[in-house]
């Protein structure tokens, strides 16, 4: 019996159901707005705006998006975003999508959501960057009003778009700091687009005391994580899946408590790991790294945070207590001010204490 199998067997008596995990307080720190739409909303907007999607029925469109997500390549995975972005070019549609994401995340047991997007990708019909920002902010405020969720925005620079654009997006982040925006990110294709090319944008972010995260170690190796930490001063790493290939860097990340934003299903879909069974989350957790569990893209990877925790529980054999630890590490890793974070962690600990998860 393998180590994973024996762990799974020993946890059998304490198996959590989907509903039990859903009821636990959780956060989602890595969630792309343009990857987390509702399929019926995509169709509704497409019909309203006269946009041609590859399928105009729910089942057909879901199939197209799922097929796109499972091509084992980050570059191919990212092509599905051409479809979602085609229906995210008008303010009211963007606001509606942001509100619905809050509702979906709240139903998933998410108490705190950091949602990321790149405003530059919503300008096909001439919206200004500020109009895109206001639309998302309005949508999130409405979502917060309808539910009990708290949200924060992370603005994304894109690796494959000119570094000067990342600087403009960093300036936007500086302007909206404390007004709904909590951080900055670098997303997009890792191969051929090194993070350090965008150092100027991150210098501006750093000089304005804004937290940042960088997608790294997903499609490219640990060198990409090294650049994210040392050239861009990333406070968190988006994915970091291939960190295990460099032991020295692994220890640096651990010693400095740099959180990894793990997204299990997405890593399989883009081909970073061969299967869920071999995902390094279990090893990272056992080694002591600060790991968090997130969706990446609720629609494109057809998942929820609950589902991702269920995978960690059932496939990687993490126990109830271990899931509780990851929940806490998630809330500790938010880009909220320390006092807010501390208060939130306190409320989460209370809620977990009331549940049957032992600490
Ligand atoms: Zn991502």
Coordinates of C-alpha atoms and ligand atoms in Angstrom, one line a residue:
X1 CA 0.0 0.0 0.0
X2 CA 1.4 3.4 -1.0
X3 CA 1.8 6.2 1.5
X4 CA -1.1 8.1 -0.1
X5 CA -3.3 5.0 0.0
X6 CA -2.6 4.3 3.7
X7 CA -3.3 7.9 4.5
X8 CA -6.6 7.7 2.7
X9 CA -7.5 4.5 4.5
X10 CA -6.6 5.9 7.9
X11 CA -8.9 8.9 7.2
X12 CA -11.9 6.8 6.1
X13 CA -13.6 7.1 9.4
X14 CA -13.6 10.9 9.3
X15 CA -14.5 11.5 5.6
X16 CA -16.2 14.8 5.0
X17 CA -19.0 15.1 2.5
X18 CA -19.2 17.9 -0.1
X19 CA -21.9 19.6 1.9
X20 CA -19.8 19.5 5.1
X21 CA -16.8 21.1 3.3
X22 CA -19.2 23.6 1.7
X23 CA -20.4 24.7 5.2
X24 CA -16.9 25.5 6.4
X25 CA -15.7 29.1 6.2
X26 CA -13.2 29.4 3.3
X27 CA -11.4 32.0 1.2
X28 CA -10.5 32.1 -2.4
X29 CA -7.4 34.1 -3.1
X30 CA -6.8 33.1 -6.7
X31 CA -9.9 33.6 -8.7
X32 CA -10.1 35.1 -12.2
X33 CA -13.2 37.2 -12.9
X34 CA -13.0 36.3 -16.6
X35 CA -12.7 32.6 -15.8
X36 CA -15.6 32.5 -13.4
X37 CA -18.7 33.4 -15.3
X38 CA -22.1 31.6 -15.3
X39 CA -22.8 29.8 -18.6
X40 CA -26.4 31.1 -18.8
X41 CA -25.2 34.6 -18.3
X42 CA -22.6 34.3 -21.1
X43 CA -25.5 33.2 -23.4
X44 CA -27.8 35.9 -22.2
X45 CA -25.2 38.6 -22.8
X46 CA -24.2 37.1 -26.2
X47 CA -27.9 37.2 -27.3
X48 CA -28.4 40.7 -26.0
X49 CA -25.3 42.1 -27.7
X50 CA -25.4 40.0 -30.9
X51 CA -22.2 38.1 -30.1
X52 CA -21.7 34.8 -31.8
X53 CA -20.4 32.1 -29.4
X54 CA -19.4 28.6 -30.6
X55 CA -22.6 27.2 -29.0
X56 CA -25.6 29.2 -27.9
X57 CA -27.1 26.5 -25.6
X58 CA -25.9 25.8 -22.0
X59 CA -24.8 22.2 -22.5
X60 CA -23.1 23.0 -25.8
X61 CA -21.2 26.0 -24.5
X62 CA -20.2 24.1 -21.3
X63 CA -18.7 21.4 -23.5
X64 CA -16.7 23.8 -25.7
X65 CA -15.3 25.5 -22.6
X66 CA -14.5 22.2 -20.8
X67 CA -12.8 20.8 -23.9
X68 CA -10.7 24.0 -24.2
X69 CA -9.7 23.6 -20.5
X70 CA -8.3 20.1 -20.9
X71 CA -5.7 20.5 -23.7
X72 CA -2.8 20.1 -21.3
X73 CA -1.2 23.4 -22.2
X74 CA -1.4 26.8 -20.5
X75 CA -1.4 28.5 -23.9
X76 CA -4.4 26.5 -25.1
X77 CA -6.2 26.8 -21.7
X78 CA -5.9 30.6 -22.0
X79 CA -7.7 30.6 -25.4
X80 CA -11.0 29.8 -23.6
X81 CA -10.7 33.4 -22.2
X82 CA -11.3 34.8 -25.7
X83 CA -14.9 33.5 -25.4
X84 CA -15.5 34.8 -21.8
X85 CA -13.9 38.2 -22.6
X86 CA -16.1 38.6 -25.7
X87 CA -19.1 39.0 -23.3
X88 CA -17.3 41.3 -20.8
X89 CA -16.9 44.5 -22.8
X90 CA -19.9 46.5 -21.5
X91 CA -20.1 48.0 -18.0
X92 CA -23.4 46.6 -17.0
X93 CA -22.4 43.1 -18.1
X94 CA -19.1 43.3 -16.2
X95 CA -21.0 44.5 -13.1
X96 CA -23.5 41.7 -13.4
X97 CA -20.8 39.1 -13.7
X98 CA -19.0 40.4 -10.6
X99 CA -22.2 40.3 -8.6
X100 CA -23.0 36.8 -9.7
X101 CA -19.4 35.7 -8.8
X102 CA -20.0 37.0 -5.2
X103 CA -23.3 35.0 -5.0
X104 CA -21.7 31.8 -6.3
X105 CA -18.7 32.2 -4.0
X106 CA -20.9 32.8 -1.0
X107 CA -23.0 29.7 -1.8
X108 CA -19.6 27.9 -1.9
X109 CA -18.9 28.9 1.7
X110 CA -16.4 31.7 0.8
X111 CA -16.2 34.4 3.4
X112 CA -13.5 36.4 1.7
X113 CA -12.8 36.5 -2.0
X114 CA -9.8 38.1 -3.8
X115 CA -10.9 38.5 -7.4
X116 CA -8.4 39.3 -10.1
X117 CA -8.7 40.6 -13.7
X118 CA -6.8 42.7 -16.1
X119 CA -8.8 45.9 -17.0
X120 CA -6.9 46.2 -20.3
X121 CA -8.7 43.1 -21.6
X122 CA -12.1 44.8 -21.4
X123 CA -11.4 47.6 -23.8
X124 CA -12.5 46.0 -27.1
X125 CA -15.5 48.4 -27.3
X126 CA -13.6 51.4 -26.0
X127 CA -14.2 51.4 -22.3
X128 CA -11.7 53.4 -20.3
X129 CA -9.6 51.5 -17.7
X130 CA -11.4 53.6 -15.0
X131 CA -14.8 52.6 -16.4
X132 CA -13.9 48.9 -16.2
X133 CA -12.7 49.4 -12.6
X134 CA -15.9 51.2 -11.6
X135 CA -18.1 48.5 -13.2
X136 CA -16.3 45.7 -11.3
X137 CA -16.4 47.7 -8.0
X138 CA -20.1 48.4 -8.5
X139 CA -20.8 44.7 -9.2
X140 CA -18.8 43.6 -6.2
X141 CA -20.4 46.1 -3.8
X142 CA -23.8 44.8 -5.0
X143 CA -22.6 41.2 -4.4
X144 CA -21.4 42.1 -0.9
X145 CA -24.8 43.8 -0.2
X146 CA -26.8 40.7 -1.4
X147 CA -24.6 38.2 0.6
X148 CA -22.3 38.4 3.6
X149 CA -19.1 38.1 1.5
X150 CA -16.1 40.4 1.7
X151 CA -14.1 41.1 -1.5
X152 CA -10.9 42.6 -2.7
X153 CA -9.6 43.2 -6.2
X154 CA -6.2 42.2 -7.5
X155 CA -5.3 43.9 -10.8
X156 CA -3.3 41.8 -13.3
X157 CA -0.5 42.8 -15.6
X158 CA -0.2 40.3 -18.5
X159 CA 3.2 38.7 -19.3
X160 CA 2.6 38.6 -23.1
X161 CA 1.4 42.3 -23.3
X162 CA 4.1 45.0 -23.4
X163 CA 5.7 45.8 -20.0
X164 CA 4.7 49.5 -20.5
X165 CA 1.0 48.3 -20.3
X166 CA 1.9 46.6 -17.0
X167 CA 3.2 50.0 -15.8
X168 CA -0.2 51.6 -16.7
X169 CA -2.0 48.9 -14.8
X170 CA 0.3 49.4 -11.8
X171 CA -0.6 53.1 -11.9
X172 CA -4.2 52.2 -11.8
X173 CA -3.6 49.9 -8.8
X174 CA -1.8 52.7 -7.0
X175 CA -4.9 55.0 -7.6
X176 CA -7.4 52.4 -6.4
X177 CA -5.3 51.2 -3.4
X178 CA -7.6 51.2 -0.4
X179 CA -10.6 51.8 -2.7
X180 CA -11.4 48.2 -3.4
X181 CA -8.0 47.1 -4.7
X182 CA -5.8 45.0 -2.4
X183 CA -3.0 43.9 -4.7
X184 CA -1.3 43.5 -8.0
X185 CA -0.5 40.3 -10.1
X186 CA 1.3 39.2 -13.2
X187 CA -0.7 36.6 -15.2
X188 CA -0.6 35.0 -18.7
X189 CA 1.8 32.8 -20.6
X190 CA 5.0 32.0 -18.7
X191 CA 7.1 30.6 -21.6
X192 CA 9.0 33.3 -23.6
X193 CA 7.6 36.0 -21.3
X194 CA 9.9 36.3 -18.3
X195 CA 8.5 38.0 -15.2
X196 CA 11.5 40.3 -14.8
X197 CA 10.5 42.1 -18.0
X198 CA 7.8 43.7 -15.9
X199 CA 10.1 44.8 -13.1
X200 CA 9.3 48.5 -13.6
X201 CA 5.6 47.9 -12.9
X202 CA 6.4 46.0 -9.7
X203 CA 8.8 48.7 -8.6
X204 CA 6.0 51.2 -8.7
X205 CA 3.8 48.7 -6.8
X206 CA 6.5 48.1 -4.2
X207 CA 7.2 51.8 -3.7
X208 CA 3.6 52.4 -3.0
X209 CA 3.6 49.6 -0.3
X210 CA 1.1 47.4 -2.2
X211 CA 1.1 43.6 -1.8
X212 CA 1.6 41.6 -4.9
X213 CA 1.4 38.0 -6.2
X214 CA 2.9 36.6 -9.4
X215 CA 1.8 33.5 -11.4
X216 CA 4.9 31.4 -11.5
X217 CA 6.1 27.8 -11.5
X218 CA 3.0 26.7 -13.4
X219 CA 4.0 26.3 -17.1
X220 CA 7.7 27.2 -16.4
X221 CA 10.1 25.8 -13.8
X222 CA 11.4 27.1 -10.5
X223 CA 13.4 29.9 -12.3
X224 CA 10.1 31.6 -12.9
X225 CA 9.4 31.5 -9.1
X226 CA 12.9 32.8 -8.3
X227 CA 12.2 35.8 -10.6
X228 CA 8.8 36.4 -9.0
X229 CA 10.3 36.6 -5.6
X230 CA 13.7 38.2 -6.2
X231 CA 13.0 40.5 -9.2
X232 CA 9.4 41.4 -8.5
X233 CA 9.3 40.9 -4.7
X234 CA 6.1 38.8 -4.8
X235 CA 4.4 38.4 -1.4
X236 CA 2.6 35.3 -2.6
X237 CA 3.1 32.9 -5.5
X238 CA 0.3 32.0 -7.9
X239 CA 0.5 28.2 -8.2
X240 CA 4.3 27.5 -7.5
X241 CA 3.5 23.9 -8.5
X242 CA 7.1 23.3 -9.8
X243 CA 8.8 24.7 -6.7
X244 CA 9.8 21.1 -5.6
X245 CA 12.4 21.0 -8.5
X246 CA 14.6 23.5 -6.5
X247 CA 15.2 22.5 -2.9
X248 CA 17.1 25.6 -2.0
X249 CA 14.3 27.8 -3.3
X250 CA 11.7 25.6 -1.6
X251 CA 13.4 26.2 1.7
X252 CA 13.6 29.9 1.1
X253 CA 9.8 30.0 0.4
X254 CA 9.2 28.0 3.5
X255 CA 11.5 30.0 5.8
X256 CA 10.0 33.3 4.6
X257 CA 6.4 31.9 4.9
X258 CA 5.6 32.9 1.3
X259 CA 2.2 31.5 0.6
X260 CA 1.5 29.3 -2.5
X261 CA -1.9 29.8 -4.2
X262 CA -2.6 26.2 -5.1
X263 CA -5.2 25.4 -7.7
X264 CA -5.4 21.6 -8.1
X265 CA -7.9 21.1 -11.0
X266 CA -6.4 23.9 -13.0
X267 CA -2.9 22.5 -12.7
X268 CA -4.1 19.2 -14.2
X269 CA -6.0 21.0 -17.0
X270 CA -3.0 23.0 -18.2
X271 CA -0.7 19.9 -17.9
X272 CA 1.5 21.2 -15.1
X273 CA 0.9 17.9 -13.2
X274 CA -0.1 14.6 -14.9
X275 CA -3.0 13.9 -12.5
X276 CA -4.5 15.0 -9.2
X277 CA -2.9 12.0 -7.5
X278 CA 0.6 13.3 -8.1
X279 CA 0.0 17.0 -7.2
X280 CA 2.7 18.2 -4.8
X281 CA 0.2 20.0 -2.4
X282 CA 0.4 17.0 0.0
X283 CA 4.2 17.2 0.0
X284 CA 4.3 21.0 0.4
X285 CA 1.8 20.8 3.3
X286 CA 3.8 18.0 5.1
X287 CA 7.0 20.0 4.6
X288 CA 5.5 23.0 6.3
X289 CA 4.9 25.4 3.5
X290 CA 2.1 27.9 3.8
X291 CA -0.3 26.5 1.2
X292 CA -3.7 27.8 0.2
X293 CA -6.5 26.1 -1.9
X294 CA -8.2 28.1 -4.6
X295 CA -10.3 27.8 -7.8
X296 CA -8.3 29.7 -10.4
X297 CA -11.3 29.6 -12.8
X298 CA -14.7 28.4 -11.5
X299 CA -16.1 28.2 -15.0
X300 CA -13.2 27.1 -17.2
X301 CA -12.0 24.5 -14.7
X302 CA -15.6 23.6 -13.7
X303 CA -14.8 23.8 -10.0
X304 CA -15.5 25.4 -6.7
X305 CA -13.3 25.9 -3.6
X306 CA -15.4 23.2 -1.9
X307 CA -14.6 20.8 -4.8
X308 CA -10.8 21.7 -4.5
X309 CA -10.8 20.9 -0.8
X310 CA -12.7 17.7 -1.5
X311 CA -10.0 16.7 -3.9
X312 CA -7.3 17.5 -1.3
X313 CA -9.3 15.4 1.2
X314 CA -10.2 12.4 -0.9
X315 CA -7.4 12.2 -3.5
X316 CA -4.4 13.6 -1.6
X317 CA -5.6 12.2 1.8
X318 CA -5.6 15.4 3.8
X319 CA -7.5 14.9 7.0
X320 CA -10.2 17.1 8.5
X321 CA -7.6 18.7 10.9
X322 CA -5.2 19.3 8.0
X323 CA -8.0 20.9 5.9
X324 CA -8.7 23.1 8.9
X325 CA -5.0 24.1 8.9
X326 CA -5.1 25.0 5.2
X327 CA -8.3 27.0 5.8
X328 CA -6.5 29.1 8.4
X329 CA -3.4 29.5 6.3
X330 CA -5.6 30.8 3.5
X331 CA -7.1 33.5 5.7
X332 CA -3.7 34.3 7.1
X333 CA -2.4 34.9 3.5
X334 CA -5.0 37.4 2.4
X335 CA -3.9 40.9 1.3
X336 CA -6.1 42.5 4.0
X337 CA -4.6 44.9 6.5
X338 CA -3.2 42.9 9.5
X339 CA -5.8 44.0 12.0
X340 CA -8.7 43.0 9.6
X341 CA -6.9 39.7 8.8
X342 CA -6.4 38.9 12.5
X343 CA -10.1 39.6 13.3
X344 CA -11.2 37.5 10.3
X345 CA -8.9 34.6 11.4
X346 CA -10.4 34.9 14.9
X347 CA -14.0 34.6 13.5
X348 CA -12.9 31.6 11.3
X349 CA -11.3 29.8 14.2
X350 CA -14.5 30.3 16.2
X351 CA -16.6 28.9 13.4
X352 CA -14.2 25.9 12.9
X353 CA -14.3 25.3 16.7
X354 CA -18.1 25.1 16.5
X355 CA -17.8 22.6 13.7
X356 CA -16.6 19.0 14.3
X357 CA -13.1 19.7 13.0
X358 CA -10.7 19.0 15.9
X359 CA -7.8 21.4 16.6
Ligands
LIG1 ZN1 -4.4 32.1 -12.4

